[in-house]
CSV table of C-alpha atoms and ligand atoms in Angstrom, one decimal:
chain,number,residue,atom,x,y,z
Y,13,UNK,CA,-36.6,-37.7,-15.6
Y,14,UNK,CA,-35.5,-38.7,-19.3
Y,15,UNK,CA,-36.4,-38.2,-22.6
Y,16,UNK,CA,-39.7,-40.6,-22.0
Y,17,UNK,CA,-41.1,-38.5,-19.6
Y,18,UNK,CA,-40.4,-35.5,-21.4
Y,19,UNK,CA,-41.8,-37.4,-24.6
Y,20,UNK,CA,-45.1,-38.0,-22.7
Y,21,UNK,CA,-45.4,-34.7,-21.4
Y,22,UNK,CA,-44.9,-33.1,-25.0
Y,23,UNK,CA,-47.6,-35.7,-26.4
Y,24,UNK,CA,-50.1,-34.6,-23.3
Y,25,UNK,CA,-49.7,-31.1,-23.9
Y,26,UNK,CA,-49.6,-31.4,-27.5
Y,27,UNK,CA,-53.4,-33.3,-27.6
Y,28,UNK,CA,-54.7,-30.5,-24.9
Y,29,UNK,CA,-53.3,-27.5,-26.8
Y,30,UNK,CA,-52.7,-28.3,-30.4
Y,31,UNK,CA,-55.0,-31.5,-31.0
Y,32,UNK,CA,-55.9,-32.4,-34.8
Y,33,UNK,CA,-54.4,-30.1,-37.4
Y,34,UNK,CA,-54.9,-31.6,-40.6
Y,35,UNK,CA,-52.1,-29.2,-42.4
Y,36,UNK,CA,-49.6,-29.6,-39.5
Y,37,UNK,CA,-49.8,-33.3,-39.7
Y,38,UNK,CA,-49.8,-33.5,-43.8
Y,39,UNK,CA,-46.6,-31.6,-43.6
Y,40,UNK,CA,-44.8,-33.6,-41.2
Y,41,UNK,CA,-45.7,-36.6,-42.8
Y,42,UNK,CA,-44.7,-35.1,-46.4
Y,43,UNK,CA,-41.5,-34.5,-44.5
Y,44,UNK,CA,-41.2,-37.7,-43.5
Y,45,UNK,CA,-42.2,-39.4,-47.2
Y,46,UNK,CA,-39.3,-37.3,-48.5
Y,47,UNK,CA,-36.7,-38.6,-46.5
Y,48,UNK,CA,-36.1,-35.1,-44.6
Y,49,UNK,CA,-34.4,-35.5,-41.6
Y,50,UNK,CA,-36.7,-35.2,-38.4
Y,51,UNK,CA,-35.6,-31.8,-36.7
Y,52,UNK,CA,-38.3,-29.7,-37.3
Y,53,UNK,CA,-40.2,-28.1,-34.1
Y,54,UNK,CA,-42.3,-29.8,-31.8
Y,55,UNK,CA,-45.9,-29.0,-32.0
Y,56,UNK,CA,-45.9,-27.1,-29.2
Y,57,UNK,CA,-42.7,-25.6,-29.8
Y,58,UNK,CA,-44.3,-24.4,-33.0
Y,59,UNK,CA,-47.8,-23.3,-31.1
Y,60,UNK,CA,-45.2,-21.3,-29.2
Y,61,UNK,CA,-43.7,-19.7,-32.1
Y,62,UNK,CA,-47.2,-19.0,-33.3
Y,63,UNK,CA,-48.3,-17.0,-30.0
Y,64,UNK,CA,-45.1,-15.1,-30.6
Y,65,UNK,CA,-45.6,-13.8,-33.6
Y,66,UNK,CA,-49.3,-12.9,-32.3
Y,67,UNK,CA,-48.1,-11.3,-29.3
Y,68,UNK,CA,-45.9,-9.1,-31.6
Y,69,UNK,CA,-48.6,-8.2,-34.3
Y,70,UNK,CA,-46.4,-9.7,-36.9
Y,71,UNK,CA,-46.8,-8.5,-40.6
Y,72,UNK,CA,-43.7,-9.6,-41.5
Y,73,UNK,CA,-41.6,-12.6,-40.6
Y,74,UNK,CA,-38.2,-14.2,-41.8
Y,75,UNK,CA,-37.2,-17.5,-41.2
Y,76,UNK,CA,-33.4,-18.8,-41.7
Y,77,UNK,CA,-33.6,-22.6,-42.3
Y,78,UNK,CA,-37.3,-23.6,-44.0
Y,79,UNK,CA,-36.9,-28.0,-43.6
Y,80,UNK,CA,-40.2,-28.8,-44.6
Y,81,UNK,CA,-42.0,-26.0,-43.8
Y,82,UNK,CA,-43.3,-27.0,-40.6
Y,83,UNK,CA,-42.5,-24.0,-38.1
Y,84,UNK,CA,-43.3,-21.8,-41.3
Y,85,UNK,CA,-46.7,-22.5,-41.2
Y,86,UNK,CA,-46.9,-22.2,-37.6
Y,87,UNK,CA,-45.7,-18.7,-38.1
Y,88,UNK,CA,-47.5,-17.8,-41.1
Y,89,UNK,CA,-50.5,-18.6,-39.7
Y,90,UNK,CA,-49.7,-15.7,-37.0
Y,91,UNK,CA,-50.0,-13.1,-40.1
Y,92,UNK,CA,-53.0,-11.0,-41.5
Y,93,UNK,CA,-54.0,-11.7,-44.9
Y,94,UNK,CA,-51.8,-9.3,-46.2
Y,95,UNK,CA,-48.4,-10.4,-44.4
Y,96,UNK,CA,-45.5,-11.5,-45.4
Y,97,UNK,CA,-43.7,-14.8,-44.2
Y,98,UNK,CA,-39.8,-15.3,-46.3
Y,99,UNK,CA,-37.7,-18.2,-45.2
Y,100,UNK,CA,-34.8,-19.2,-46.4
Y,101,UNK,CA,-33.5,-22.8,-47.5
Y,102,UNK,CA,-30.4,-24.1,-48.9
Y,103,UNK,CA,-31.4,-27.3,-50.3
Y,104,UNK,CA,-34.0,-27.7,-53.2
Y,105,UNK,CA,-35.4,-31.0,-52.1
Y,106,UNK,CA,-36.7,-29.2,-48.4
Y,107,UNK,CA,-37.6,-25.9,-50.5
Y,108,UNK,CA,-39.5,-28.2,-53.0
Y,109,UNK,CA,-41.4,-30.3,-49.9
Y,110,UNK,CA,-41.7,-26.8,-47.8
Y,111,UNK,CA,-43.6,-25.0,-50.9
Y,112,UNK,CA,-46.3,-28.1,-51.2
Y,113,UNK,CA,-46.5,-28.0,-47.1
Y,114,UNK,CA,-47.3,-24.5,-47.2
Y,115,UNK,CA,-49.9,-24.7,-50.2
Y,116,UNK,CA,-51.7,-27.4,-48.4
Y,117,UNK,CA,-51.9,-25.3,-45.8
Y,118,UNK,CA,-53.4,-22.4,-47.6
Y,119,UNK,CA,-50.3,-20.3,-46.6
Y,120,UNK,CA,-48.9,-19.9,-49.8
Y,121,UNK,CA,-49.9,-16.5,-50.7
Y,122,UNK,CA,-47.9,-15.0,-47.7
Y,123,UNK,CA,-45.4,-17.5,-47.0
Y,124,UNK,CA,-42.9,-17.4,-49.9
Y,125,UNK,CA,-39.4,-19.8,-50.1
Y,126,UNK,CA,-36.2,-18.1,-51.1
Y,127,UNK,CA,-33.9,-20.7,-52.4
Y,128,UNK,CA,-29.8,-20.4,-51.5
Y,129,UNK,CA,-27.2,-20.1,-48.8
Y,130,UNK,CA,-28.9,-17.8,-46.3
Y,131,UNK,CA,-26.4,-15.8,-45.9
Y,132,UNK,CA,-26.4,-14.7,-49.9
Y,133,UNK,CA,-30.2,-14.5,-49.6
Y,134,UNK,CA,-29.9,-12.6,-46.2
Y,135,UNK,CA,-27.2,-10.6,-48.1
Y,136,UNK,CA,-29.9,-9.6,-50.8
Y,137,UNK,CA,-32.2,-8.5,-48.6
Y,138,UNK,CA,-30.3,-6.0,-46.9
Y,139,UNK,CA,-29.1,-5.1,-50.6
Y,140,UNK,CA,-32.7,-4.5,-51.3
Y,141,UNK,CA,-33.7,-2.1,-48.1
Y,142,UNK,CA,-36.8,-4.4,-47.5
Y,143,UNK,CA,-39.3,-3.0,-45.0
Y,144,UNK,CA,-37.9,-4.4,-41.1
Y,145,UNK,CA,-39.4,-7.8,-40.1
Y,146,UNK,CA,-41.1,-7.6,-36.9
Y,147,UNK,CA,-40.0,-10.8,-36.0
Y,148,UNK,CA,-37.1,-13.3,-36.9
Y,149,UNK,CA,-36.3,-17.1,-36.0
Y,150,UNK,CA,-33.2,-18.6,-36.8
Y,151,UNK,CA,-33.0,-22.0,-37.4
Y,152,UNK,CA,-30.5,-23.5,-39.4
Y,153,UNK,CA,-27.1,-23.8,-39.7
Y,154,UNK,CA,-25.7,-23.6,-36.2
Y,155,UNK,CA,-22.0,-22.3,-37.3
Y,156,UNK,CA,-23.7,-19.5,-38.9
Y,157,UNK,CA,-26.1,-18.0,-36.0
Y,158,UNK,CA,-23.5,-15.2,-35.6
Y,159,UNK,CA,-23.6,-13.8,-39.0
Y,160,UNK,CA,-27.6,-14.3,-39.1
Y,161,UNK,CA,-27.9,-12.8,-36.3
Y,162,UNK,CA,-25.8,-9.4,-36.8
Y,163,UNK,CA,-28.0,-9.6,-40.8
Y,164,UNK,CA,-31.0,-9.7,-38.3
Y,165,UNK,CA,-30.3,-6.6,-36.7
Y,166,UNK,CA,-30.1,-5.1,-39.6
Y,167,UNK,CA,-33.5,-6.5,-41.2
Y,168,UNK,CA,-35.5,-5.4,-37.9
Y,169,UNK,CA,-36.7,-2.2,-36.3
Y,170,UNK,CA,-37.1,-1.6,-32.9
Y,171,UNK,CA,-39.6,-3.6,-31.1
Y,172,UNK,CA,-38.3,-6.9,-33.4
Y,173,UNK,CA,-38.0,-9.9,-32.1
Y,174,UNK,CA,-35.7,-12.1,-32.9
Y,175,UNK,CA,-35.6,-15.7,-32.2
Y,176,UNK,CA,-32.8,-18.9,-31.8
Y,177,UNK,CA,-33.4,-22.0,-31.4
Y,178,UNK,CA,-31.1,-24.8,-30.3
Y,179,UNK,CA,-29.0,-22.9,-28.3
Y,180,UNK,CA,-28.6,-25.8,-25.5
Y,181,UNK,CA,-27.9,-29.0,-27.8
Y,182,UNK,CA,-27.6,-31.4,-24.3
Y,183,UNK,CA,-25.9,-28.4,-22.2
Y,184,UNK,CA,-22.9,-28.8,-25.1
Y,185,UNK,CA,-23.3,-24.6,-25.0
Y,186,UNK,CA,-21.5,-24.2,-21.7
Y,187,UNK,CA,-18.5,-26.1,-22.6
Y,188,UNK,CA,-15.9,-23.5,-23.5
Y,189,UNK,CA,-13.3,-25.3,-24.3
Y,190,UNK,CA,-15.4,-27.4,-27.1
Y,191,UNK,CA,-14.2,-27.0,-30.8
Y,192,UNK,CA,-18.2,-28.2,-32.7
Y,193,UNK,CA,-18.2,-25.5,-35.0
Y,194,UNK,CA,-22.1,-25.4,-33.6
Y,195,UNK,CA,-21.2,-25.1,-30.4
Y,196,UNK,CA,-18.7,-22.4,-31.0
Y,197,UNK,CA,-21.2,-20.8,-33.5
Y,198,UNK,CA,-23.6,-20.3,-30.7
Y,199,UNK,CA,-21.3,-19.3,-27.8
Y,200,UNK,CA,-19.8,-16.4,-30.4
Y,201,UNK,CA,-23.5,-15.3,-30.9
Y,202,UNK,CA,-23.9,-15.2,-27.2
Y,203,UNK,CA,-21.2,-12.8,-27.2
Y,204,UNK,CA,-22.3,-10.8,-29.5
Y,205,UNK,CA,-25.7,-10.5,-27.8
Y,206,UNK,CA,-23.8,-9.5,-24.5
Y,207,UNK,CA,-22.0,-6.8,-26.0
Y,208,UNK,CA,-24.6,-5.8,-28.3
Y,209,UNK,CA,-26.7,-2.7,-26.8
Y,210,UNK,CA,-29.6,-2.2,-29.3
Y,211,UNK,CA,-31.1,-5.8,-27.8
Y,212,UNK,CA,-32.2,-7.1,-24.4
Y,213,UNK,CA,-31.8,-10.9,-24.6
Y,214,UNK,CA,-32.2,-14.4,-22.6
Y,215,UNK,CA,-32.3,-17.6,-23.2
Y,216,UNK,CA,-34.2,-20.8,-21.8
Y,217,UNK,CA,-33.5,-24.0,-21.7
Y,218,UNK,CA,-35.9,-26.9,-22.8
Y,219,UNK,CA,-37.1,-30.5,-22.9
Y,220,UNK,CA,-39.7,-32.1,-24.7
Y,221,UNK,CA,-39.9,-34.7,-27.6
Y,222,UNK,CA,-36.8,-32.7,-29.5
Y,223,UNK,CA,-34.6,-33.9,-26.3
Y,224,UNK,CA,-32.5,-31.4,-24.1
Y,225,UNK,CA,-32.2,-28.0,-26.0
Y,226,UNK,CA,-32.9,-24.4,-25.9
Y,227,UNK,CA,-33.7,-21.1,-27.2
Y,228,UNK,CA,-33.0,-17.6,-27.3
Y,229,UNK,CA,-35.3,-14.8,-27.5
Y,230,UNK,CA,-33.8,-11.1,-28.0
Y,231,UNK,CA,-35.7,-7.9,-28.5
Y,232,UNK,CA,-34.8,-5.0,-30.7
Y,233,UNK,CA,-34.5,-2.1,-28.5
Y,234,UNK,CA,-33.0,0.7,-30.7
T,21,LIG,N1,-37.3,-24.4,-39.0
T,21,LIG,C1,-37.5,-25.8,-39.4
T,21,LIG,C2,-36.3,-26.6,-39.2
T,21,LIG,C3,-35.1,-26.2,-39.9
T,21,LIG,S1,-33.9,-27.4,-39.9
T,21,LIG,C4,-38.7,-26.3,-38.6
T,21,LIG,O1,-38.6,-26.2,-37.4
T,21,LIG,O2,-39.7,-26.8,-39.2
T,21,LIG,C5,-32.5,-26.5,-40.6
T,21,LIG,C6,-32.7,-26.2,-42.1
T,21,LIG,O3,-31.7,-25.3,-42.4
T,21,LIG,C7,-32.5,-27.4,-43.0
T,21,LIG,O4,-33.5,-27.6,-43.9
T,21,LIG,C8,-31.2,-27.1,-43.8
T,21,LIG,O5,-31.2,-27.6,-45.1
T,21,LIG,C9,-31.2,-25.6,-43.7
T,21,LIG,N2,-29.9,-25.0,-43.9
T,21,LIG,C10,-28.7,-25.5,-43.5
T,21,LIG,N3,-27.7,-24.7,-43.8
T,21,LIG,C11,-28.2,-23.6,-44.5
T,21,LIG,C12,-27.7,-22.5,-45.2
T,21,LIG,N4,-26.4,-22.2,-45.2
T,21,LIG,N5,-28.6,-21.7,-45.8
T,21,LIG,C13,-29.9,-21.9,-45.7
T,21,LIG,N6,-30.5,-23.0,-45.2
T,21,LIG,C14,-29.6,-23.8,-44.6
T,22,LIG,C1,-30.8,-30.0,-35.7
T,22,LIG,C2,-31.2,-28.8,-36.2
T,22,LIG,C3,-32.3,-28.2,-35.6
T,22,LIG,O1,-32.8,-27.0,-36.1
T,22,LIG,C4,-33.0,-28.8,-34.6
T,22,LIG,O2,-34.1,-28.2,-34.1
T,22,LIG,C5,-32.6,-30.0,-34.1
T,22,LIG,C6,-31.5,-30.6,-34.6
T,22,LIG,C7,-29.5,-30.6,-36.2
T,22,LIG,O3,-29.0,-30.1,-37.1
T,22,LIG,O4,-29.2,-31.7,-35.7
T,23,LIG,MG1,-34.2,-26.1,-34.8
């Protein structure tokens, strides 16, 4: 099987289980207008995001790497009227497209964009003693999944879940000897989560339309 199959398969279960959404599409093609690069979620990558943050009774989420907006507005979508979405985005022409993505969708009472380097902004918010977010996906810099992980434990409360994508990048993640900086990056967090007792974790790999990659979920225990 190759990356047409799995591009067939993601379209097929993408028209049975996500169809038409206006918003959704708008934003990806905003995206796409604006010269962002073309890494956001698939839709039903997102849709699986979305039944996450459900399944948890999310009131509060925090994303690490906005793009466009696109899994934002999956998530936000999970939260009651009175939630609370933050996600966090380095570069002002992705925040800029993210904020219109998220109007358009209606989402931008509870789905706010902090502009900066994530790890300032994740910085801040431990600063501030914000309430814990019940759930957190990390999605940006891949280097950097270590730090945003141990600032995620510390911005949850048990019962938080917390959530990694890209773990896999084309099996590149069991390759111990590599130096990518993203590969390292997600091996050290691997670690971390092995020695860490205050979460249970897995991870899962994937393929679909966003080729041969992975994720990993890990739940706040204590
Ligand atoms: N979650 C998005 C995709 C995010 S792509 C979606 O699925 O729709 C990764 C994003 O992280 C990019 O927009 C990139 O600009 C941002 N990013 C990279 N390094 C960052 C950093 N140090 N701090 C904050 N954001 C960063
Ligand atoms: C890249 C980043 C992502 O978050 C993703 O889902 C796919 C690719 C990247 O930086 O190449
Ligand atoms: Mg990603």
């Amino acid at each position: 099987m190759t990356q047409s199959t799995w591009d067939a398969v993601d379209a097929y279960f993408s028209e049975q289980l996500v169809g038409h959404d206006p918003a959704l599409e708008e934003a990806a093609v905003a995206a796409d207008a604006a010269g962002l690069p073309e890494i956001a979620v698939a839709p039903n990558q997102g849709k699986l995001l979305h039944l996450l943050a459900l399944t948890q009774g999310a009131r509060r989420i925090l994303e690490v790497g906005t793009l466009g907006g696109y899994s934002a507005i999956w998530l936000a979508r999970a939260l009651p009227a009175d939630g609370t979405l933050i996600t966090l985005e380095i570069d002002p022409k992705h925040a800029e497209v993210a904020r219109g993505n998220l109007a358009r969708a209606g989402l931008d009472k509870v789905a706010e964009v902090r502009l900066g380097r994530a790890a300032d902004s994740l910085a801040a918010l431990v600063e501030q003693g914000v309430e814990p977010f019940d759930l957190v996906f990390i999605d940006a810099d891949k280097p950097s999944n270590p730090e945003y992980f141990r600032r995620a434990l510390q911005l949850t409360r048990p019962g938080s879940l917390i959530i990694v994508d890209n773990v896999v990048r084309g099996g590149a993640v069991a390759d111990a000897d590599s130096t990518d900086p993203a590969v390292v990056g997600t091996r050290v967090l691997h670690e971390l989560i092995a020695a860490e007792p205050r979460v249970t974790a897995t991870s899962v790999q994937t393929v679909g339309s966003k080729g041969y990659d992975g994720f990993t979920l890990a739940r706040v225990q204590s």
